[in-house]
Tab-separated table of C-alpha atoms in Angstrom:
chain	number	residue	atom	x	y	z
S	1	UNK	CA	122.031	106.710	98.307
S	2	UNK	CA	118.709	107.138	96.655
S	3	UNK	CA	115.558	105.183	97.178
S	4	UNK	CA	115.145	102.387	94.704
S	5	UNK	CA	113.340	103.589	91.647
S	6	UNK	CA	112.630	100.203	90.298
S	7	UNK	CA	109.303	99.608	88.734
S	8	UNK	CA	107.057	97.889	91.173
S	9	UNK	CA	105.200	94.837	90.201
S	10	UNK	CA	101.572	95.860	90.305
S	11	UNK	CA	100.250	92.369	90.129
S	12	UNK	CA	99.284	91.709	93.675
S	13	UNK	CA	99.064	88.106	94.498
S	14	UNK	CA	96.099	86.891	96.458
S	15	UNK	CA	97.488	86.634	99.931
S	16	UNK	CA	94.581	85.298	101.868
S	17	UNK	CA	96.727	84.570	104.872
S	18	UNK	CA	97.265	88.300	105.260
S	19	UNK	CA	93.792	88.503	106.671
S	20	UNK	CA	95.060	86.584	109.665
S	21	UNK	CA	98.129	88.750	109.994
S	22	UNK	CA	96.516	92.097	110.270
S	23	UNK	CA	98.773	94.435	112.148
S	24	UNK	CA	97.894	97.190	114.531
S	25	UNK	CA	97.491	99.814	111.899
S	26	UNK	CA	93.746	99.995	111.882
S	27	UNK	CA	92.394	103.349	110.885
S	28	UNK	CA	89.302	102.793	112.968
S	29	UNK	CA	86.691	101.857	110.424
S	30	UNK	CA	83.459	101.091	112.160
S	31	UNK	CA	81.624	97.775	112.120
S	32	UNK	CA	78.026	98.948	112.232
S	33	UNK	CA	75.292	96.306	112.053
S	34	UNK	CA	73.292	96.456	108.831
S	35	UNK	CA	69.569	96.968	108.635
S	36	UNK	CA	67.392	94.963	106.259
S	37	UNK	CA	67.172	98.059	104.124
S	38	UNK	CA	70.978	98.306	103.975
S	39	UNK	CA	71.219	94.679	102.914
S	40	UNK	CA	68.597	95.164	100.220
S	41	UNK	CA	70.496	98.116	98.784
S	42	UNK	CA	73.778	96.211	98.799
S	43	UNK	CA	72.104	93.215	97.153
S	44	UNK	CA	70.822	95.558	94.482
S	45	UNK	CA	74.327	96.874	93.893
S	46	UNK	CA	75.708	93.341	93.730
S	47	UNK	CA	73.138	92.500	91.075
S	48	UNK	CA	74.292	95.472	89.022
S	49	UNK	CA	70.984	97.273	89.324
S	50	UNK	CA	72.201	100.547	90.847
S	51	UNK	CA	72.795	103.706	88.908
S	52	UNK	CA	75.894	105.803	89.425
S	53	UNK	CA	74.307	107.984	92.078
S	54	UNK	CA	73.035	105.029	94.122
S	55	UNK	CA	76.407	103.351	93.827
S	56	UNK	CA	78.155	106.489	95.023
S	57	UNK	CA	76.041	106.552	98.163
S	58	UNK	CA	76.691	102.890	98.849
S	59	UNK	CA	80.427	103.304	98.264
S	60	UNK	CA	80.560	105.685	101.195
S	61	UNK	CA	78.886	103.070	103.338
S	62	UNK	CA	81.284	100.386	102.116
S	63	UNK	CA	84.287	102.552	102.891
S	64	UNK	CA	83.129	103.493	106.353
S	65	UNK	CA	81.507	100.270	107.538
S	66	UNK	CA	83.378	96.977	107.490
S	67	UNK	CA	80.157	95.060	108.019
S	68	UNK	CA	78.813	96.533	104.801
S	69	UNK	CA	81.993	95.622	102.938
S	70	UNK	CA	81.961	92.052	104.201
S	71	UNK	CA	78.270	91.636	103.403
S	72	UNK	CA	78.715	93.105	99.928
S	73	UNK	CA	81.651	90.814	99.128
S	74	UNK	CA	79.559	87.824	100.101
S	75	UNK	CA	76.613	89.156	98.101
S	76	UNK	CA	78.777	89.429	95.003
S	77	UNK	CA	79.956	85.863	95.414
S	78	UNK	CA	76.415	84.630	95.943
S	79	UNK	CA	75.304	86.462	92.807
S	80	UNK	CA	78.119	84.896	90.818
S	81	UNK	CA	77.279	81.422	92.093
S	82	UNK	CA	73.626	81.892	91.167
S	83	UNK	CA	74.588	83.141	87.730
S	84	UNK	CA	76.760	80.113	87.099
S	85	UNK	CA	74.034	77.767	88.317
S	86	UNK	CA	71.477	79.392	86.047
S	87	UNK	CA	73.829	79.131	83.106
S	88	UNK	CA	74.408	75.456	83.820
A	1	UNK	CA	139.620	81.632	113.194
A	2	UNK	CA	138.221	78.972	111.011
A	3	UNK	CA	134.747	78.849	112.532
A	4	UNK	CA	133.929	82.512	112.089
A	5	UNK	CA	131.095	83.060	109.642
A	6	UNK	CA	131.244	84.623	106.251
A	7	UNK	CA	129.456	87.977	106.743
A	8	UNK	CA	127.769	87.635	103.372
A	9	UNK	CA	126.313	84.231	104.100
A	10	UNK	CA	126.192	83.986	107.839
A	11	UNK	CA	123.179	82.845	109.743
A	12	UNK	CA	121.795	84.060	113.017
A	13	UNK	CA	123.044	81.263	115.317
A	14	UNK	CA	126.632	81.786	114.164
A	15	UNK	CA	126.243	85.510	114.549
A	16	UNK	CA	125.013	85.202	118.107
A	17	UNK	CA	127.949	82.977	118.864
A	18	UNK	CA	130.244	85.573	117.330
A	19	UNK	CA	128.766	88.304	119.525
A	20	UNK	CA	129.097	86.089	122.567
A	21	UNK	CA	132.732	85.423	121.808
A	22	UNK	CA	133.455	89.099	121.281
A	23	UNK	CA	131.906	89.928	124.627
A	24	UNK	CA	133.916	87.119	126.216
A	25	UNK	CA	137.108	88.744	124.932
A	26	UNK	CA	137.969	86.177	122.283
A	27	UNK	CA	140.876	87.821	120.367
A	28	UNK	CA	139.999	86.235	117.017
A	29	UNK	CA	136.357	87.243	117.255
A	30	UNK	CA	137.310	90.759	118.257
A	31	UNK	CA	139.706	90.992	115.343
A	32	UNK	CA	136.957	89.791	113.041
A	33	UNK	CA	134.636	92.511	114.349
A	34	UNK	CA	137.216	95.259	113.903
A	35	UNK	CA	138.840	94.125	110.696
A	36	UNK	CA	135.902	92.711	108.783
A	37	UNK	CA	132.631	94.056	110.127
A	38	UNK	CA	133.736	97.548	111.147
A	39	UNK	CA	135.035	98.549	107.692
A	40	UNK	CA	131.795	97.267	106.212
A	41	UNK	CA	129.725	99.398	108.611
A	42	UNK	CA	131.994	102.385	107.996
A	43	UNK	CA	131.601	102.125	104.252
A	44	UNK	CA	127.856	101.878	104.662
A	45	UNK	CA	127.603	104.932	106.882
A	46	UNK	CA	129.967	107.017	104.785
A	47	UNK	CA	127.926	106.225	101.758
A	48	UNK	CA	124.742	107.112	103.610
A	49	UNK	CA	125.851	110.534	104.738
A	50	UNK	CA	128.038	111.604	101.854
A	51	UNK	CA	126.922	114.983	100.587
A	52	UNK	CA	130.189	116.274	99.273
A	53	UNK	CA	131.306	117.638	102.600
A	54	UNK	CA	134.091	116.097	104.597
A	55	UNK	CA	132.401	117.412	107.692
A	56	UNK	CA	129.618	114.882	107.369
A	57	UNK	CA	132.146	112.123	106.968
A	58	UNK	CA	133.914	113.165	110.121
A	59	UNK	CA	130.586	113.040	111.914
A	60	UNK	CA	130.036	109.533	110.583
A	61	UNK	CA	133.521	108.544	111.717
A	62	UNK	CA	132.744	109.722	115.222
A	63	UNK	CA	129.533	107.753	115.211
A	64	UNK	CA	131.412	104.645	114.147
A	65	UNK	CA	134.068	105.077	116.817
A	66	UNK	CA	131.449	105.535	119.529
A	67	UNK	CA	129.380	102.655	118.251
A	68	UNK	CA	132.225	100.181	118.292
A	69	UNK	CA	133.331	101.476	121.651
A	70	UNK	CA	129.839	100.702	122.889
A	71	UNK	CA	130.077	97.227	121.445
A	72	UNK	CA	132.792	96.453	123.939
A	73	UNK	CA	131.090	98.328	126.744
A	74	UNK	CA	133.211	101.409	126.302
A	75	UNK	CA	130.412	103.577	127.580
A	76	UNK	CA	129.348	101.088	130.194
A	77	UNK	CA	131.979	102.245	132.609
A	78	UNK	CA	130.614	105.771	132.473
A	79	UNK	CA	126.905	105.140	132.250
A	80	UNK	CA	126.420	101.809	133.934
A	81	UNK	CA	124.790	100.494	130.773
A	82	UNK	CA	125.579	97.063	129.455
A	83	UNK	CA	127.719	96.669	126.329
A	84	UNK	CA	125.828	97.175	123.114
A	85	UNK	CA	126.580	93.683	121.862
A	86	UNK	CA	124.818	92.231	124.898
A	87	UNK	CA	121.531	93.398	123.421
A	88	UNK	CA	122.157	91.660	120.100
A	89	UNK	CA	119.588	88.897	119.688
A	90	UNK	CA	120.652	87.486	116.351
A	91	UNK	CA	117.534	88.501	114.437
A	92	UNK	CA	119.684	89.937	111.672
A	93	UNK	CA	123.314	89.606	110.688
A	94	UNK	CA	125.582	91.365	113.147
A	95	UNK	CA	126.869	93.691	110.439
A	96	UNK	CA	123.325	94.610	109.418
A	97	UNK	CA	122.344	95.175	113.025
A	98	UNK	CA	125.333	97.446	113.555
A	99	UNK	CA	124.577	99.350	110.352
A	100	UNK	CA	121.071	100.062	111.605
A	101	UNK	CA	122.402	101.183	114.967
A	102	UNK	CA	125.002	103.381	113.262
A	103	UNK	CA	122.426	104.987	111.023
A	104	UNK	CA	120.135	105.764	113.947
A	105	UNK	CA	122.988	107.378	115.833
A	106	UNK	CA	123.983	109.426	112.835
A	107	UNK	CA	120.413	110.627	112.410
A	108	UNK	CA	120.248	111.497	116.090
A	109	UNK	CA	123.349	113.617	115.839
A	110	UNK	CA	122.432	115.260	112.572
A	111	UNK	CA	118.975	116.081	113.884
A	112	UNK	CA	120.420	117.549	117.048
A	113	UNK	CA	122.868	119.552	114.996
A	114	UNK	CA	120.137	120.883	112.739
A	115	UNK	CA	117.973	121.885	115.644
A	116	UNK	CA	120.909	123.636	117.201
A	117	UNK	CA	121.580	125.439	113.969
A	118	UNK	CA	118.013	126.641	113.886
A	119	UNK	CA	117.986	127.775	117.517
A	120	UNK	CA	121.475	129.175	117.814
A	121	UNK	CA	122.873	129.868	114.370
A	122	UNK	CA	126.395	131.013	115.041
A	123	UNK	CA	129.278	130.929	112.642
A	124	UNK	CA	131.729	130.051	115.380
A	125	UNK	CA	130.208	126.720	116.273
A	126	UNK	CA	132.541	123.848	115.624
A	127	UNK	CA	131.395	120.308	115.196
A	128	UNK	CA	132.408	119.617	118.779
A	129	UNK	CA	130.302	122.558	119.885
A	130	UNK	CA	127.350	121.238	117.951
A	131	UNK	CA	127.697	117.804	119.437
A	132	UNK	CA	128.360	118.956	122.966
A	133	UNK	CA	125.889	117.509	125.441
A	134	UNK	CA	124.384	115.141	122.936
A	135	UNK	CA	123.735	111.715	124.339
A	136	UNK	CA	123.125	108.440	122.623
A	137	UNK	CA	120.581	107.553	125.271
A	138	UNK	CA	117.718	109.112	123.352
A	139	UNK	CA	118.160	107.474	119.992
A	140	UNK	CA	115.795	109.059	117.488
A	141	UNK	CA	114.772	106.924	114.608
A	142	UNK	CA	113.211	108.089	111.340
A	143	UNK	CA	109.801	106.915	112.499
A	144	UNK	CA	109.810	109.317	115.423
A	145	UNK	CA	110.836	112.265	113.277
A	146	UNK	CA	108.352	111.413	110.569
A	147	UNK	CA	105.611	111.009	113.170
A	148	UNK	CA	106.430	114.329	114.805
A	149	UNK	CA	106.371	116.228	111.537
A	150	UNK	CA	103.329	114.520	110.087
A	151	UNK	CA	101.323	114.545	113.302
A	152	UNK	CA	100.794	110.824	113.082
A	153	UNK	CA	101.207	108.235	115.817
A	154	UNK	CA	104.768	107.162	116.314
A	155	UNK	CA	106.003	103.625	116.407
A	156	UNK	CA	107.799	102.404	119.457
A	157	UNK	CA	111.167	104.003	120.016
A	158	UNK	CA	114.135	101.779	119.229
A	159	UNK	CA	111.912	99.774	116.965
A	160	UNK	CA	114.284	97.601	114.944
A	161	UNK	CA	111.951	97.913	111.992
A	162	UNK	CA	111.825	101.694	112.007
A	163	UNK	CA	112.408	101.938	108.279
A	164	UNK	CA	109.543	99.607	107.719
A	165	UNK	CA	107.412	101.774	109.968
A	166	UNK	CA	108.276	104.869	107.975
A	167	UNK	CA	107.062	103.065	104.893
A	168	UNK	CA	103.931	101.978	106.692
A	169	UNK	CA	103.092	105.487	107.773
A	170	UNK	CA	103.697	106.781	104.288
A	171	UNK	CA	101.551	104.027	102.875
A	172	UNK	CA	98.796	104.744	105.356
A	173	UNK	CA	98.861	108.371	104.282
A	174	UNK	CA	98.570	107.305	100.642
A	175	UNK	CA	95.657	104.981	101.359
A	176	UNK	CA	93.821	107.682	103.262
A	177	UNK	CA	94.345	110.102	100.386
A	178	UNK	CA	92.979	107.547	97.942
A	179	UNK	CA	90.014	106.897	100.187
A	180	UNK	CA	89.312	110.613	100.288
A	181	UNK	CA	89.577	111.248	96.558
A	182	UNK	CA	88.603	107.954	94.962
A	183	UNK	CA	86.810	105.732	97.457
A	184	UNK	CA	85.192	103.497	94.863
A	185	UNK	CA	88.588	102.346	93.589
A	186	UNK	CA	89.705	101.541	97.106
A	187	UNK	CA	86.553	99.473	97.447
A	188	UNK	CA	87.421	97.658	94.224
A	189	UNK	CA	90.925	96.897	95.488
A	190	UNK	CA	89.622	95.582	98.771
A	191	UNK	CA	86.949	93.454	97.147
A	192	UNK	CA	89.323	91.984	94.591
A	193	UNK	CA	92.490	91.411	96.607
A	194	UNK	CA	91.175	90.863	100.084
A	195	UNK	CA	87.803	89.269	99.485
A	196	UNK	CA	88.775	87.437	96.332
A	197	UNK	CA	85.974	88.836	94.176
A	198	UNK	CA	86.851	88.396	90.523
A	199	UNK	CA	87.201	91.476	88.387
A	200	UNK	CA	84.533	90.335	85.897
A	201	UNK	CA	82.068	90.016	88.816
A	202	UNK	CA	82.929	93.530	89.927
A	203	UNK	CA	82.481	94.729	86.366
A	204	UNK	CA	78.946	93.319	86.225
A	205	UNK	CA	78.056	95.024	89.477
A	206	UNK	CA	79.593	98.301	88.314
A	207	UNK	CA	78.038	97.879	84.885
A	208	UNK	CA	81.340	98.424	83.068
A	209	UNK	CA	83.717	96.295	81.027
A	210	UNK	CA	86.137	94.089	83.017
A	211	UNK	CA	89.031	95.929	81.387
A	212	UNK	CA	87.759	99.149	82.949
A	213	UNK	CA	87.956	97.584	86.413
A	214	UNK	CA	91.436	96.277	85.636
A	215	UNK	CA	92.647	99.698	84.533
A	216	UNK	CA	91.127	101.435	87.543
A	217	UNK	CA	92.791	99.032	89.955
A	218	UNK	CA	96.154	99.248	88.201
A	219	UNK	CA	96.049	103.036	88.209
A	220	UNK	CA	95.134	103.102	91.890
A	221	UNK	CA	97.934	100.733	92.820
A	222	UNK	CA	100.389	102.833	90.869
A	223	UNK	CA	99.114	105.918	92.630
A	224	UNK	CA	99.529	104.238	96.012
A	225	UNK	CA	103.073	103.323	95.068
A	226	UNK	CA	103.982	106.799	93.845
A	227	UNK	CA	102.317	108.590	96.755
A	228	UNK	CA	103.993	106.278	99.232
A	229	UNK	CA	107.411	106.722	97.707
A	230	UNK	CA	106.956	110.486	97.569
A	231	UNK	CA	105.983	110.559	101.231
A	232	UNK	CA	109.090	108.554	102.059
A	233	UNK	CA	111.228	110.918	100.016
A	234	UNK	CA	109.719	113.912	101.801
A	235	UNK	CA	110.545	112.353	105.136
A	236	UNK	CA	114.084	111.652	103.962
A	237	UNK	CA	114.465	115.210	102.805
A	238	UNK	CA	113.338	116.426	106.203
A	239	UNK	CA	115.814	114.111	107.868
A	240	UNK	CA	118.591	115.332	105.627
A	241	UNK	CA	119.725	111.799	105.098
A	242	UNK	CA	118.706	109.033	102.816
A	243	UNK	CA	118.338	105.546	104.094
A	244	UNK	CA	118.227	102.307	102.277
A	245	UNK	CA	115.113	100.243	102.521
A	246	UNK	CA	116.125	96.928	103.941
A	247	UNK	CA	113.263	95.113	102.384
A	248	UNK	CA	111.951	95.366	98.899
A	249	UNK	CA	109.152	97.607	97.795
A	250	UNK	CA	107.413	94.553	96.434
A	251	UNK	CA	107.328	93.232	99.964
A	252	UNK	CA	105.434	96.179	101.271
A	253	UNK	CA	103.021	96.155	98.388
A	254	UNK	CA	102.294	92.511	98.930
A	255	UNK	CA	102.193	92.591	102.674
A	256	UNK	CA	101.755	95.978	104.276
A	257	UNK	CA	99.476	97.491	101.695
A	258	UNK	CA	96.953	94.685	101.749
A	259	UNK	CA	97.248	94.215	105.484
A	260	UNK	CA	96.662	97.901	106.009
A	261	UNK	CA	93.647	98.015	103.743
A	262	UNK	CA	92.190	94.911	105.343
A	263	UNK	CA	92.842	96.230	108.839
A	264	UNK	CA	90.502	99.102	108.139
A	265	UNK	CA	87.742	96.688	109.088
A	266	UNK	CA	86.979	93.355	110.613
A	267	UNK	CA	88.428	90.182	109.206
A	268	UNK	CA	86.592	89.134	106.108
A	269	UNK	CA	87.570	85.540	106.610
A	270	UNK	CA	85.865	85.381	109.982
A	271	UNK	CA	82.813	87.006	108.474
A	272	UNK	CA	82.745	84.406	105.741
A	273	UNK	CA	82.869	81.608	108.266
A	274	UNK	CA	80.069	83.137	110.291
A	275	UNK	CA	77.893	83.706	107.270
A	276	UNK	CA	78.563	80.642	105.248
A	277	UNK	CA	74.914	79.610	105.537
A	278	UNK	CA	73.742	82.798	103.914
């Protein structure tokens, strides 16, 4: 018997409840507190003001530091909210 | 026996009752096990191990005979262990549960046979020789073998979800490879699917068209799928046996993949609650 070769649906649904069902498979990403300088750089990236090189450096921080990822996600949402408010 | 469940539609409570009645010596329940469930398990195992050699089928037949002997406590007299059916908790259909147990035992024996072949390759070994001294006490599941060969942590032995764990380990390997080679795409996936950031917002931050973000994410997801499936196939090749995934691939993409990516860090939802005043 072979493994199923069916085409997998690539459209992930947003499963927010998964965040509460995290299993014990953590790869050990650190949660390092951010400095003001870190936050400023991530805000700059969220605003779309980073060049490719700056973004590459910040990506490494996002991958390795969950605090950075969480902060950046919030920063993006804040930026989007501000943009919508300004447009209104 | 009119109250015995249909194996195709049965539910756990009925199945537990069936197991209880078999253990209690109910003739009708025992007949149902041997005449309905056993052929189903046999067909499953034969199909699993068929490689064009009758020898493999005879090995499967032995596994089946031992397994159903254990169901009634056939080994209990010799080992002091309780009958196999006494450990059935009704989490899955009895037939499914027995298929999983049969597959694990077959893998155990095939693995032992392979290792023997490697250590003592003699042309005079018969199947009985190869199986001599092998015990069912140390059931090896695919997770353990995969873990040993990949150098990754093993899941708990006798884990009823061992197939799922093989997939998880393969998926973890694929995610780590993606993180190594293309970390920005992994960041995009996490931001979009786990933090709910819209793709057009990501595109503005990345200074690209939204369609570029969409394509990057789709390609990465496809790569995760392919890499995961290839890792599973490699593990199956090493095992010398193919096993059927008991849950759909879509399930693992929707659940395990996102859970695994999210578990790389702290819960975003808790962060959001703590920083809502930002």
